[in-house]
């Protein structure tokens, strides 16, 4: 009996790959859920950036809220030269952010169909294997009904699977603990779920990352602390990389 | 006075059978409730897989969310060769997962009637004695009204009883503790209820399984820890199997 | 001054009669509220069964959810030969359980009137003095409005009083502590309220029974632990029966 | 300057009069709020009973839920001979309890106007100075709107003030702590509010009585334990009566 | 640079003036929020009473719930001779309390406009500089919509500012901690907010007063205990007055 | 590779600039969320005032609730001479506060469009680089729908970005901990979020300021205590300024 196993795509961030036990499941989407400022966008940028830089894998970043120019500036503070990659044709933005003058009439249900066509086009033009959607929360606020959220999210992950890309889909949550997604269904629909936390303990904040679920693969469980380092990005702290940096017993 | 007792169907997982005090009540359904990633699908797959492998009992797996090809891949990571069983005719999928292109119009109440016909057909074709429905939560999100959930769940368990199969019906819950089912009625309708938990304690996760109720039979009570082992599946830890593995007092 | 006191009907379960300070108030109904699997049906079966066996009092069991054949099987696991009693004419079921094929159209308000007629008929045919209704929760889920629940419950207890029977009416609650009835009014309408709990403490379950209120009579207060013993049923643990079983001080 | 002070009406229950610092404010209503079985009806019965027996003050008891015959039986268990008082013309019931056959159509807003006329008539016929309304909760369940509850409760207390009687108005609450009245407004409308609690601590119940507010008079604050004694009724435990019963230091 | 500072109006209650760091901001309104029986009406009466007695400042008391005759009686218990002041023309009531016979039809939105006219007239007739509105909660219960509460409260404080009076506006809250106003907006609209608490700790009650905010002025922060003393009223306990009453170190 | 970094605008408050690691991101808006009385208006006033005084940067203050004359008086208590600055043409108010007589009909959705035109005009007339909007909460109370809040807030921040100003936008929250914005979406829309807290601990209040998120820049994390000093304003306490005031090690 020889069964085909699910492949992994290393992210490029050593600590994170350790927690993921190798990387994201190739060809599948991962939901990245977190409160405001928890680091969702930073992680999404870094996943694509490192793909281009370290693995020659191109990226498409679909943004629902921040404008591409803002994302470029924010990424610059992490040392990521997105503009440069855009010029090289290894990175493309799909801009689905809200433009008051242009999108004035947009109150009804969001037209995901048209957007997914634009996404498909960008992925094919760039030849992308990594994709980020940041954040579907901006769109899902419109839906009262969990059934609609469920269906639309399924539609999105379905297209991403069809495109054969490995994707990060960010989503919002209002509190650090309790229900994962805002509508209480997001975490069930997706194959893989990561949670970013920025918890207030006493008077200090503590950032952690956790793999809540990854269907069909092994992974580390529980919360792992991380920091966001200027000119670098997210650095996940695991026993392994702590060990690497610590002086070995012999040296003492 | 000689009274006919309810029979048990061993699952094939030793720890679990110990907790169940013999196995699932034969010919009845068991509700398996748990949060996202708690192991519902793994347990459902394993129940059917072990039935085929160890007891020559065939299985039908009705899936509401994950596609059969995904389930095959995920099962492969647990060492379960589903495709092989499908070829042998001992396993069949009923695919009720959402296909955006095909099911576009599906927003109203779910048509359980048609689906149950397909299920009946599959069970009869395969000659199945074990059945899994994973997960009714995907469908029940649509219902606002607990009365409808109650009635539909009853309709499902009614058919399963009529088919004479022993079944696992998985259902979603958003939090590890408190109310069992999402609508607060699921646990009353079903004869048997198991709860899978994946609780965050300090910064680590702890998986447990518990028999909340099993009508008309004895069972162990309380939470029992378990792990999901690559190439094996769920391993429930009870004093019994701990004792088996621990060195005996004499040996020390 | 000589005032007529409320009479008691011993249940047949020694521990429970001790907690009730004699038994249920004769000719009145008692609400039995508990979570799924807390033992409501077991206690209701046992109350009727012991009445037939020990006091020559006949019983009618009105079931809203489980089918009579299931109840017979479940009762058998407790050593109760219901079928035998049915044959002797000392026990009768009124089957108000849901039959999908038959009751398809039933979504509007439940027709309690017709059902109560059937109940009256059964009580008179059998000559019953003990009655169980299990569980009104299955029907009350339909009502959004607490006023309707209040009125219907009053209608039920009114008929039961008129019939002169001593009755147990079971009802659902979603959590072990807090509000007694699902609609927050059930416990006010009824003369007597018992609560069954199956609380999760650390990782183990603990079953208790408590008399929340019994109008016009004395009773023990607080929670008393109980167990469900195969081939026996509910055994309530009180200091008294503990004392009986424990070796006396002299013997040591 | 000589200002007219609010008079007190001793209840007849020594412990309670101590907590009330003399008794209920004469000519005003007191709201008695408590969970099911907390002792509201017992206290209301006792207030009227002791008035007749000890102070030659007659009483009218308006009942919304329990039937007069039930109340007579329940009172008998406390040693109160209500039937005797009814015969002497010192006690009268106004029966506003629900009669399914008679009151079938009653679903709309309750007609308080007609009822208050009956109450006025009874008060005047009997020459009552003490009145009990037990419990307005049975009627207020019908109102979704706190404004209506507020207005109706005001209408009731207004009539009671006009009649010149000193009254107890009982009302329901679902939980022992938190919000006083079910609609969150009852405690604001009334001049005086007493709370009866029957709290579960560990596994035992503890009954307490508390004066939440009494406008324009002094009173003891905080919770005082009480018990319900067969053939006696409510006995409030205060330092004072504890002291009376305890042997003095000299005697030891 | 010389900037005009906000003036203070001493209340007459020494402890309170200490907490307020001088008194209420002159010409502005202060919201007084508290649970039932927390002392709102006592404080409002005392503020006006002390103004008349100690500072020759006249008062108008607009009452939404209690009738003037009741307020006079209640005030008498605190040693306040309101009737005397009314005779002297230094105190006037505006009676906006509910009269069932008169105000039967009043269910729609409250007509604040007409009432404010009556208030203006009273203030001008009496020549009042201190005003109390007790309590707007009685009226705001009618509004579902926080926007309406916000607007009406603004309308009230606007008129009070225009009249040039220094006012106390009382409002209801259902719980001692958490959200300040019932609608969650009251505390934002008002310039100054005081909170009265009557918290249950173990089995005793503890009264405290706190300045939650006072725009544009300094004040003490945190909770200060107070008591309501018969024939005196509210006595706030601060370190200062504790010090005054305690024997100095030298004397011991 | 040379990437353009986001510039900082020092606030003028040393402690705050330290927490912000330099100041607010230039040309972007910062959401300032806090409970009633937490210091939002004081900080907004101070940000503009210090800009005029210390950096020759002009300011426009758009007020939704407090009238300009009140703000001038309140600012005076902090030693800020706003009237003087208005005369010099370095400060302008845009008055969007509610005027009952004028704005009677205003119940529908707020017309942000017209207001933003007035804001643009003021900014251009004054030549402002610093802007405050205090508080959008007053307007957002009207919206039930989080989608509308999201869109309107985006519209506001969009205009502010287009105007090239650095802005503080204040918003309300009802509780010190938990969800940041009232509608649970405000914190996601904005690039930068500051939280002011005024938490009750035991019986005292403790004010803190925290940077919840600042996209694309580094900042200190966690809560920093601050006080509001008469004639000065907000003083944030950090280790740095504590160190400055403490005697150095050498001096001891
Ligand atoms: N260059 C940087 N140096 C240090 N920290 C940074 C840098 N850039 C961003 N951060 C940190 O990352 C946070 C923003 O993270 P990010 O934008 O990824 O959050 P998010 O989860 O996407 O939030 P939102 O839901 O609000 O978009 C900032 O608040 C800051 O604390
Ligand atoms: N091959 C494997 N090796 C180790 N762990 C695995 C393996 N496959 C699955 N798991 C674990 O099982 C979890 C998935 O379990 P499963 O899919 O049964 O959850 P579920 O309860 O069905 O969740 P959902 O409601 O989201 O479908 C994964 O998150 C992973 O932790
Ligand atoms: N023969 C038996 N031996 C031991 N325990 C039993 C036996 N029969 C039932 N039980 C126990 O009783 C529980 C079922 O109790 P019961 O059916 O009375 O619950 P219930 O309160 O009526 O629940 P529901 O609301 O779901 O109907 C089972 O979960 C099991 O733990
Ligand atoms: N004769 C008695 N001897 C001892 N205890 C009694 C006696 N009569 C009543 N009780 C106690 O008083 C309780 C009933 O109190 P009561 O009927 O006053 O409650 P209640 O607050 O009116 O409840 P409800 O809201 O359900 O009407 C009983 O549950 C019982 O514990
Ligand atoms: N003369 C008095 N002597 C002692 N305490 C008194 C006296 N008068 C009133 N009190 C106390 O004050 C309380 C009533 O306070 P008050 O009427 O001011 O409350 P409130 O906050 O206005 O409540 P509500 O919202 O119900 O009107 C009484 O419950 C009592 O405890
Ligand atoms: N001159 C002053 N001296 C000392 N403290 C002051 C002074 N002015 C204001 N304060 C303090 O600041 C608080 C008001 O702060 P501010 O008006 O900024 O709150 P806010 O967050 O805007 O509240 P709101 O949402 O109610 O408008 C006052 O309650 C007071 O404690
Ligand atoms: Mg983001
Ligand atoms: Mg699953
Ligand atoms: Mg049952
Ligand atoms: Mg009662
Ligand atoms: Mg009051
Ligand atoms: Mg403000």
mmCIF file of C-alpha atoms in Angstrom, chain F:
data_model
loop_
_atom_site.group_PDB
_atom_site.id
_atom_site.type_symbol
_atom_site.label_atom_id
_atom_site.label_comp_id
_atom_site.label_asym_id
_atom_site.label_seq_id
_atom_site.Cartn_x
_atom_site.Cartn_y
_atom_site.Cartn_z
ATOM 1 C CA UNK F 1 17.607 48.856 -2.185
ATOM 2 C CA UNK F 2 16.381 52.065 -0.554
ATOM 3 C CA UNK F 3 12.807 52.029 0.693
ATOM 4 C CA UNK F 4 10.897 55.161 1.729
ATOM 5 C CA UNK F 5 9.929 54.919 5.363
ATOM 6 C CA UNK F 6 6.779 56.341 6.983
ATOM 7 C CA UNK F 7 7.529 59.711 8.645
ATOM 8 C CA UNK F 8 6.564 60.615 12.240
ATOM 9 C CA UNK F 9 4.984 63.757 13.610
ATOM 10 C CA UNK F 10 5.996 64.385 17.247
ATOM 11 C CA UNK F 11 2.955 65.241 19.356
ATOM 12 C CA UNK F 12 4.723 67.599 21.715
ATOM 13 C CA UNK F 13 3.937 65.418 24.734
ATOM 14 C CA UNK F 14 7.308 63.773 25.577
ATOM 15 C CA UNK F 15 5.955 60.626 27.244
ATOM 16 C CA UNK F 16 3.508 60.020 24.440
ATOM 17 C CA UNK F 17 6.133 60.490 21.740
ATOM 18 C CA UNK F 18 8.256 57.941 23.522
ATOM 19 C CA UNK F 19 5.388 55.398 23.512
ATOM 20 C CA UNK F 20 4.714 56.167 19.848
ATOM 21 C CA UNK F 21 8.438 55.722 19.125
ATOM 22 C CA UNK F 22 8.610 59.190 17.604
ATOM 23 C CA UNK F 23 5.095 60.441 17.027
ATOM 24 C CA UNK F 24 2.049 59.807 14.879
ATOM 25 C CA UNK F 25 2.631 58.501 11.332
ATOM 26 C CA UNK F 26 2.548 61.656 9.227
ATOM 27 C CA UNK F 27 -0.381 62.041 6.845
ATOM 28 C CA UNK F 28 -2.393 59.221 8.408
ATOM 29 C CA UNK F 29 -5.286 59.105 10.876
ATOM 30 C CA UNK F 30 -5.224 57.568 14.316
ATOM 31 C CA UNK F 31 -8.333 56.239 16.016
ATOM 32 C CA UNK F 32 -8.480 57.178 19.689
ATOM 33 C CA UNK F 33 -10.902 54.894 21.467
ATOM 34 C CA UNK F 34 -11.962 55.238 25.100
ATOM 35 C CA UNK F 35 -14.810 55.244 27.604
ATOM 36 C CA UNK F 36 -16.575 58.403 28.765
ATOM 37 C CA UNK F 37 -14.129 60.600 30.610
ATOM 38 C CA UNK F 38 -11.064 58.630 29.564
ATOM 39 C CA UNK F 39 -9.340 61.740 28.174
ATOM 40 C CA UNK F 40 -10.054 61.562 24.436
ATOM 41 C CA UNK F 41 -10.999 65.209 24.097
ATOM 42 C CA UNK F 42 -8.135 66.349 26.292
ATOM 43 C CA UNK F 43 -5.626 64.448 24.148
ATOM 44 C CA UNK F 44 -7.162 65.739 20.908
ATOM 45 C CA UNK F 45 -7.062 69.331 22.169
ATOM 46 C CA UNK F 46 -3.497 68.903 23.358
ATOM 47 C CA UNK F 47 -2.330 67.397 20.062
ATOM 48 C CA UNK F 48 -3.590 70.431 18.158
ATOM 49 C CA UNK F 49 -2.564 72.944 20.805
ATOM 50 C CA UNK F 50 1.012 71.670 21.030
ATOM 51 C CA UNK F 51 1.215 71.608 17.243
ATOM 52 C CA UNK F 52 0.425 75.326 17.117
ATOM 53 C CA UNK F 53 2.569 76.237 20.086
ATOM 54 C CA UNK F 54 5.676 74.095 19.535
ATOM 55 C CA UNK F 55 5.804 73.181 15.840
ATOM 56 C CA UNK F 56 4.033 76.035 14.060
ATOM 57 C CA UNK F 57 1.499 73.524 12.689
ATOM 58 C CA UNK F 58 -2.056 74.767 12.465
ATOM 59 C CA UNK F 59 -5.089 72.822 13.583
ATOM 60 C CA UNK F 60 -8.751 72.234 12.798
ATOM 61 C CA UNK F 61 -10.984 70.718 15.466
ATOM 62 C CA UNK F 62 -14.258 69.207 14.229
ATOM 63 C CA UNK F 63 -16.595 68.699 17.177
ATOM 64 C CA UNK F 64 -19.668 66.480 17.052
ATOM 65 C CA UNK F 65 -20.893 66.907 20.607
ATOM 66 C CA UNK F 66 -19.399 69.616 22.792
ATOM 67 C CA UNK F 67 -19.925 73.189 21.628
ATOM 68 C CA UNK F 68 -16.850 75.250 20.737
ATOM 69 C CA UNK F 69 -17.522 77.598 23.700
ATOM 70 C CA UNK F 70 -17.472 74.625 26.068
ATOM 71 C CA UNK F 71 -14.300 73.267 24.525
ATOM 72 C CA UNK F 72 -12.629 76.659 24.929
ATOM 73 C CA UNK F 73 -13.580 76.721 28.616
ATOM 74 C CA UNK F 74 -12.476 73.136 29.186
ATOM 75 C CA UNK F 75 -9.198 73.777 27.373
ATOM 76 C CA UNK F 76 -8.623 76.846 29.525
ATOM 77 C CA UNK F 77 -8.556 74.572 32.573
ATOM 78 C CA UNK F 78 -5.576 72.857 30.962
ATOM 79 C CA UNK F 79 -3.878 76.173 30.305
ATOM 80 C CA UNK F 80 -4.642 76.077 26.551
ATOM 81 C CA UNK F 81 -5.651 79.460 25.127
ATOM 82 C CA UNK F 82 -7.736 78.294 22.183
ATOM 83 C CA UNK F 83 -9.540 81.602 21.725
ATOM 84 C CA UNK F 84 -6.154 83.288 21.324
ATOM 85 C CA UNK F 85 -5.149 80.806 18.657
ATOM 86 C CA UNK F 86 -8.436 81.264 16.844
ATOM 87 C CA UNK F 87 -7.763 84.968 16.763
ATOM 88 C CA UNK F 88 -4.273 84.360 15.373
ATOM 89 C CA UNK F 89 -5.837 82.167 12.692
ATOM 90 C CA UNK F 90 -3.868 79.096 13.740
ATOM 91 C CA UNK F 91 -6.862 77.175 15.081
ATOM 92 C CA UNK F 92 -10.405 76.729 13.752
ATOM 93 C CA UNK F 93 -13.441 74.844 14.975
ATOM 94 C CA UNK F 94 -15.883 73.075 12.700
ATOM 95 C CA UNK F 95 -19.047 72.884 14.768
ATOM 96 C CA UNK F 96 -21.043 69.738 14.004
ATOM 97 C CA UNK F 97 -22.625 69.597 17.455
ATOM 98 C CA UNK F 98 -26.326 69.034 17.808
ATOM 99 C CA UNK F 99 -28.583 72.085 18.071
ATOM 100 C CA UNK F 100 -32.079 70.960 19.036
ATOM 101 C CA UNK F 101 -33.877 73.944 17.523
ATOM 102 C CA UNK F 102 -31.884 73.840 14.279
ATOM 103 C CA UNK F 103 -31.435 70.107 13.768
ATOM 104 C CA UNK F 104 -34.851 68.940 14.924
ATOM 105 C CA UNK F 105 -35.551 66.799 11.893
ATOM 106 C CA UNK F 106 -32.194 64.986 11.940
ATOM 107 C CA UNK F 107 -33.031 61.327 12.582
ATOM 108 C CA UNK F 108 -32.081 59.593 9.337
ATOM 109 C CA UNK F 109 -28.529 58.707 8.330
ATOM 110 C CA UNK F 110 -26.044 61.472 9.032
ATOM 111 C CA UNK F 111 -24.941 63.430 5.981
ATOM 112 C CA UNK F 112 -21.190 62.960 6.157
ATOM 113 C CA UNK F 113 -20.693 64.313 2.672
ATOM 114 C CA UNK F 114 -21.704 67.892 3.526
ATOM 115 C CA UNK F 115 -19.676 67.837 6.714
ATOM 116 C CA UNK F 116 -16.549 66.658 4.982
ATOM 117 C CA UNK F 117 -16.865 69.557 2.562
ATOM 118 C CA UNK F 118 -16.929 71.957 5.525
ATOM 119 C CA UNK F 119 -13.922 70.193 6.993
ATOM 120 C CA UNK F 120 -11.985 70.428 3.740
ATOM 121 C CA UNK F 121 -12.788 74.117 3.530
ATOM 122 C CA UNK F 122 -11.624 74.761 7.090
ATOM 123 C CA UNK F 123 -8.411 72.805 6.601
ATOM 124 C CA UNK F 124 -7.610 74.745 3.456
ATOM 125 C CA UNK F 125 -8.511 78.158 4.932
ATOM 126 C CA UNK F 126 -6.416 77.655 8.039
ATOM 127 C CA UNK F 127 -3.655 75.756 6.281
ATOM 128 C CA UNK F 128 -3.954 73.035 8.901
ATOM 129 C CA UNK F 129 -1.684 70.009 9.132
ATOM 130 C CA UNK F 130 -3.239 68.629 12.320
ATOM 131 C CA UNK F 131 -6.914 67.710 12.547
ATOM 132 C CA UNK F 132 -9.151 66.293 15.291
ATOM 133 C CA UNK F 133 -12.614 64.729 14.888
ATOM 134 C CA UNK F 134 -14.274 64.401 18.305
ATOM 135 C CA UNK F 135 -16.161 62.107 18.478
ATOM 136 C CA UNK F 136 -17.462 60.030 15.602
ATOM 137 C CA UNK F 137 -19.196 57.917 18.250
ATOM 138 C CA UNK F 138 -21.836 60.638 18.552
ATOM 139 C CA UNK F 139 -22.758 60.023 14.928
ATOM 140 C CA UNK F 140 -22.160 56.298 14.675
ATOM 141 C CA UNK F 141 -24.712 55.556 17.399
ATOM 142 C CA UNK F 142 -27.243 56.049 14.631
ATOM 143 C CA UNK F 143 -26.017 53.156 12.585
ATOM 144 C CA UNK F 144 -27.229 49.706 13.440
ATOM 145 C CA UNK F 145 -25.216 48.208 10.667
ATOM 146 C CA UNK F 146 -21.487 47.613 11.055
ATOM 147 C CA UNK F 147 -21.100 47.783 7.274
ATOM 148 C CA UNK F 148 -22.243 51.390 7.245
ATOM 149 C CA UNK F 149 -19.896 52.276 10.109
ATOM 150 C CA UNK F 150 -17.076 50.600 8.245
ATOM 151 C CA UNK F 151 -17.801 52.480 5.045
ATOM 152 C CA UNK F 152 -18.336 55.870 6.659
ATOM 153 C CA UNK F 153 -15.195 55.577 8.741
ATOM 154 C CA UNK F 154 -13.288 54.634 5.597
ATOM 155 C CA UNK F 155 -14.769 57.635 3.844
ATOM 156 C CA UNK F 156 -13.599 59.896 6.658
ATOM 157 C CA UNK F 157 -10.057 58.489 6.821
ATOM 158 C CA UNK F 158 -9.929 58.603 3.042
ATOM 159 C CA UNK F 159 -10.670 62.315 2.959
ATOM 160 C CA UNK F 160 -8.199 62.974 5.738
ATOM 161 C CA UNK F 161 -5.509 61.142 3.780
ATOM 162 C CA UNK F 162 -6.393 63.077 0.683
ATOM 163 C CA UNK F 163 -6.126 66.363 2.625
ATOM 164 C CA UNK F 164 -2.644 65.280 3.641
ATOM 165 C CA UNK F 165 -3.305 66.000 7.335
ATOM 166 C CA UNK F 166 -2.315 64.007 10.382
ATOM 167 C CA UNK F 167 -5.511 63.367 12.314
ATOM 168 C CA UNK F 168 -6.955 62.063 15.549
ATOM 169 C CA UNK F 169 -10.431 60.544 15.270
ATOM 170 C CA UNK F 170 -11.996 59.780 18.654
ATOM 171 C CA UNK F 171 -14.517 57.006 19.163
ATOM 172 C CA UNK F 172 -16.515 55.583 22.058
ATOM 173 C CA UNK F 173 -16.399 52.298 23.887
ATOM 174 C CA UNK F 174 -18.657 51.246 26.738
ATOM 175 C CA UNK F 175 -16.302 48.988 28.702
ATOM 176 C CA UNK F 176 -12.583 49.245 29.521
ATOM 177 C CA UNK F 177 -11.714 45.797 28.201
ATOM 178 C CA UNK F 178 -12.952 43.546 25.411
ATOM 179 C CA UNK F 179 -14.042 44.795 21.994
ATOM 180 C CA UNK F 180 -12.236 48.027 20.993
ATOM 181 C CA UNK F 181 -14.920 49.882 19.040
ATOM 182 C CA UNK F 182 -18.627 49.936 19.732
ATOM 183 C CA UNK F 183 -19.426 48.252 16.418
ATOM 184 C CA UNK F 184 -16.465 45.859 16.465
ATOM 185 C CA UNK F 185 -15.105 47.073 13.126
ATOM 186 C CA UNK F 186 -13.655 50.533 13.800
ATOM 187 C CA UNK F 187 -10.266 49.164 14.843
ATOM 188 C CA UNK F 188 -9.893 47.171 11.630
ATOM 189 C CA UNK F 189 -10.576 50.060 9.260
ATOM 190 C CA UNK F 190 -8.045 52.484 10.761
ATOM 191 C CA UNK F 191 -4.289 52.353 10.206
ATOM 192 C CA UNK F 192 -3.513 53.327 13.781
ATOM 193 C CA UNK F 193 -5.415 52.709 16.981
ATOM 194 C CA UNK F 194 -4.776 54.149 20.448
ATOM 195 C CA UNK F 195 -6.767 53.072 23.475
ATOM 196 C CA UNK F 196 -7.321 55.258 26.538
ATOM 197 C CA UNK F 197 -8.426 53.409 29.657
ATOM 198 C CA UNK F 198 -9.730 54.652 32.984
ATOM 199 C CA UNK F 199 -10.023 51.368 34.818
ATOM 200 C CA UNK F 200 -11.554 50.843 38.243
ATOM 201 C CA UNK F 201 -9.218 48.696 40.311
ATOM 202 C CA UNK F 202 -10.433 48.013 43.797
ATOM 203 C CA UNK F 203 -11.807 51.441 44.551
ATOM 204 C CA UNK F 204 -9.405 53.604 42.610
ATOM 205 C CA UNK F 205 -9.169 54.631 38.976
ATOM 206 C CA UNK F 206 -6.088 54.086 36.877
ATOM 207 C CA UNK F 207 -5.590 55.878 33.539
ATOM 208 C CA UNK F 208 -3.499 54.228 30.836
ATOM 209 C CA UNK F 209 -2.733 54.751 27.171
ATOM 210 C CA UNK F 210 -1.871 51.979 24.740
ATOM 211 C CA UNK F 211 -0.914 51.756 21.086
ATOM 212 C CA UNK F 212 -3.042 48.864 19.892
ATOM 213 C CA UNK F 213 -1.705 48.993 16.378
ATOM 214 C CA UNK F 214 0.300 51.257 14.058
ATOM 215 C CA UNK F 215 0.615 49.834 10.586
ATOM 216 C CA UNK F 216 4.049 49.967 9.037
ATOM 217 C CA UNK F 217 5.946 51.355 12.012
ATOM 218 C CA UNK F 218 7.465 50.245 15.267
ATOM 219 C CA UNK F 219 6.064 51.408 18.635
ATOM 220 C CA UNK F 220 6.085 50.495 22.309
ATOM 221 C CA UNK F 221 3.451 47.938 23.307
ATOM 222 C CA UNK F 222 1.334 47.554 26.433
ATOM 223 C CA UNK F 223 -0.383 50.011 28.735
ATOM 224 C CA UNK F 224 1.377 53.130 30.028
ATOM 225 C CA UNK F 225 -0.073 55.057 32.966
ATOM 226 C CA UNK F 226 -0.858 58.739 32.539
ATOM 227 C CA UNK F 227 -2.414 61.568 34.522
ATOM 228 C CA UNK F 228 -4.311 64.697 33.569
ATOM 229 C CA UNK F 229 -2.650 67.641 35.255
ATOM 230 C CA UNK F 230 -4.513 70.958 35.721
ATOM 231 C CA UNK F 231 -2.955 73.740 33.587
ATOM 232 C CA UNK F 232 -0.877 71.131 31.699
ATOM 233 C CA UNK F 233 -2.872 68.243 30.258
ATOM 234 C CA UNK F 234 -1.883 64.640 29.706
ATOM 235 C CA UNK F 235 1.424 63.444 31.148
ATOM 236 C CA UNK F 236 2.363 59.903 30.131
ATOM 237 C CA UNK F 237 4.606 58.061 32.563
ATOM 238 C CA UNK F 238 7.317 55.921 30.978
ATOM 239 C CA UNK F 239 10.473 54.463 32.439
ATOM 240 C CA UNK F 240 12.363 57.121 30.547
ATOM 241 C CA UNK F 241 10.733 60.154 32.096
ATOM 242 C CA UNK F 242 10.594 58.420 35.463
ATOM 243 C CA UNK F 243 14.355 57.980 35.112
ATOM 244 C CA UNK F 244 14.770 61.674 34.297
ATOM 245 C CA UNK F 245 13.044 62.700 37.475
ATOM 246 C CA UNK F 246 14.678 60.121 39.701
ATOM 247 C CA UNK F 247 18.037 60.975 41.278
ATOM 248 C CA UNK F 248 20.868 59.285 39.335
ATOM 249 C CA UNK F 249 22.807 56.477 40.961
ATOM 250 C CA UNK F 250 25.872 58.748 41.404
ATOM 251 C CA UNK F 251 24.002 61.335 43.414
ATOM 252 C CA UNK F 252 22.906 58.974 46.136
#
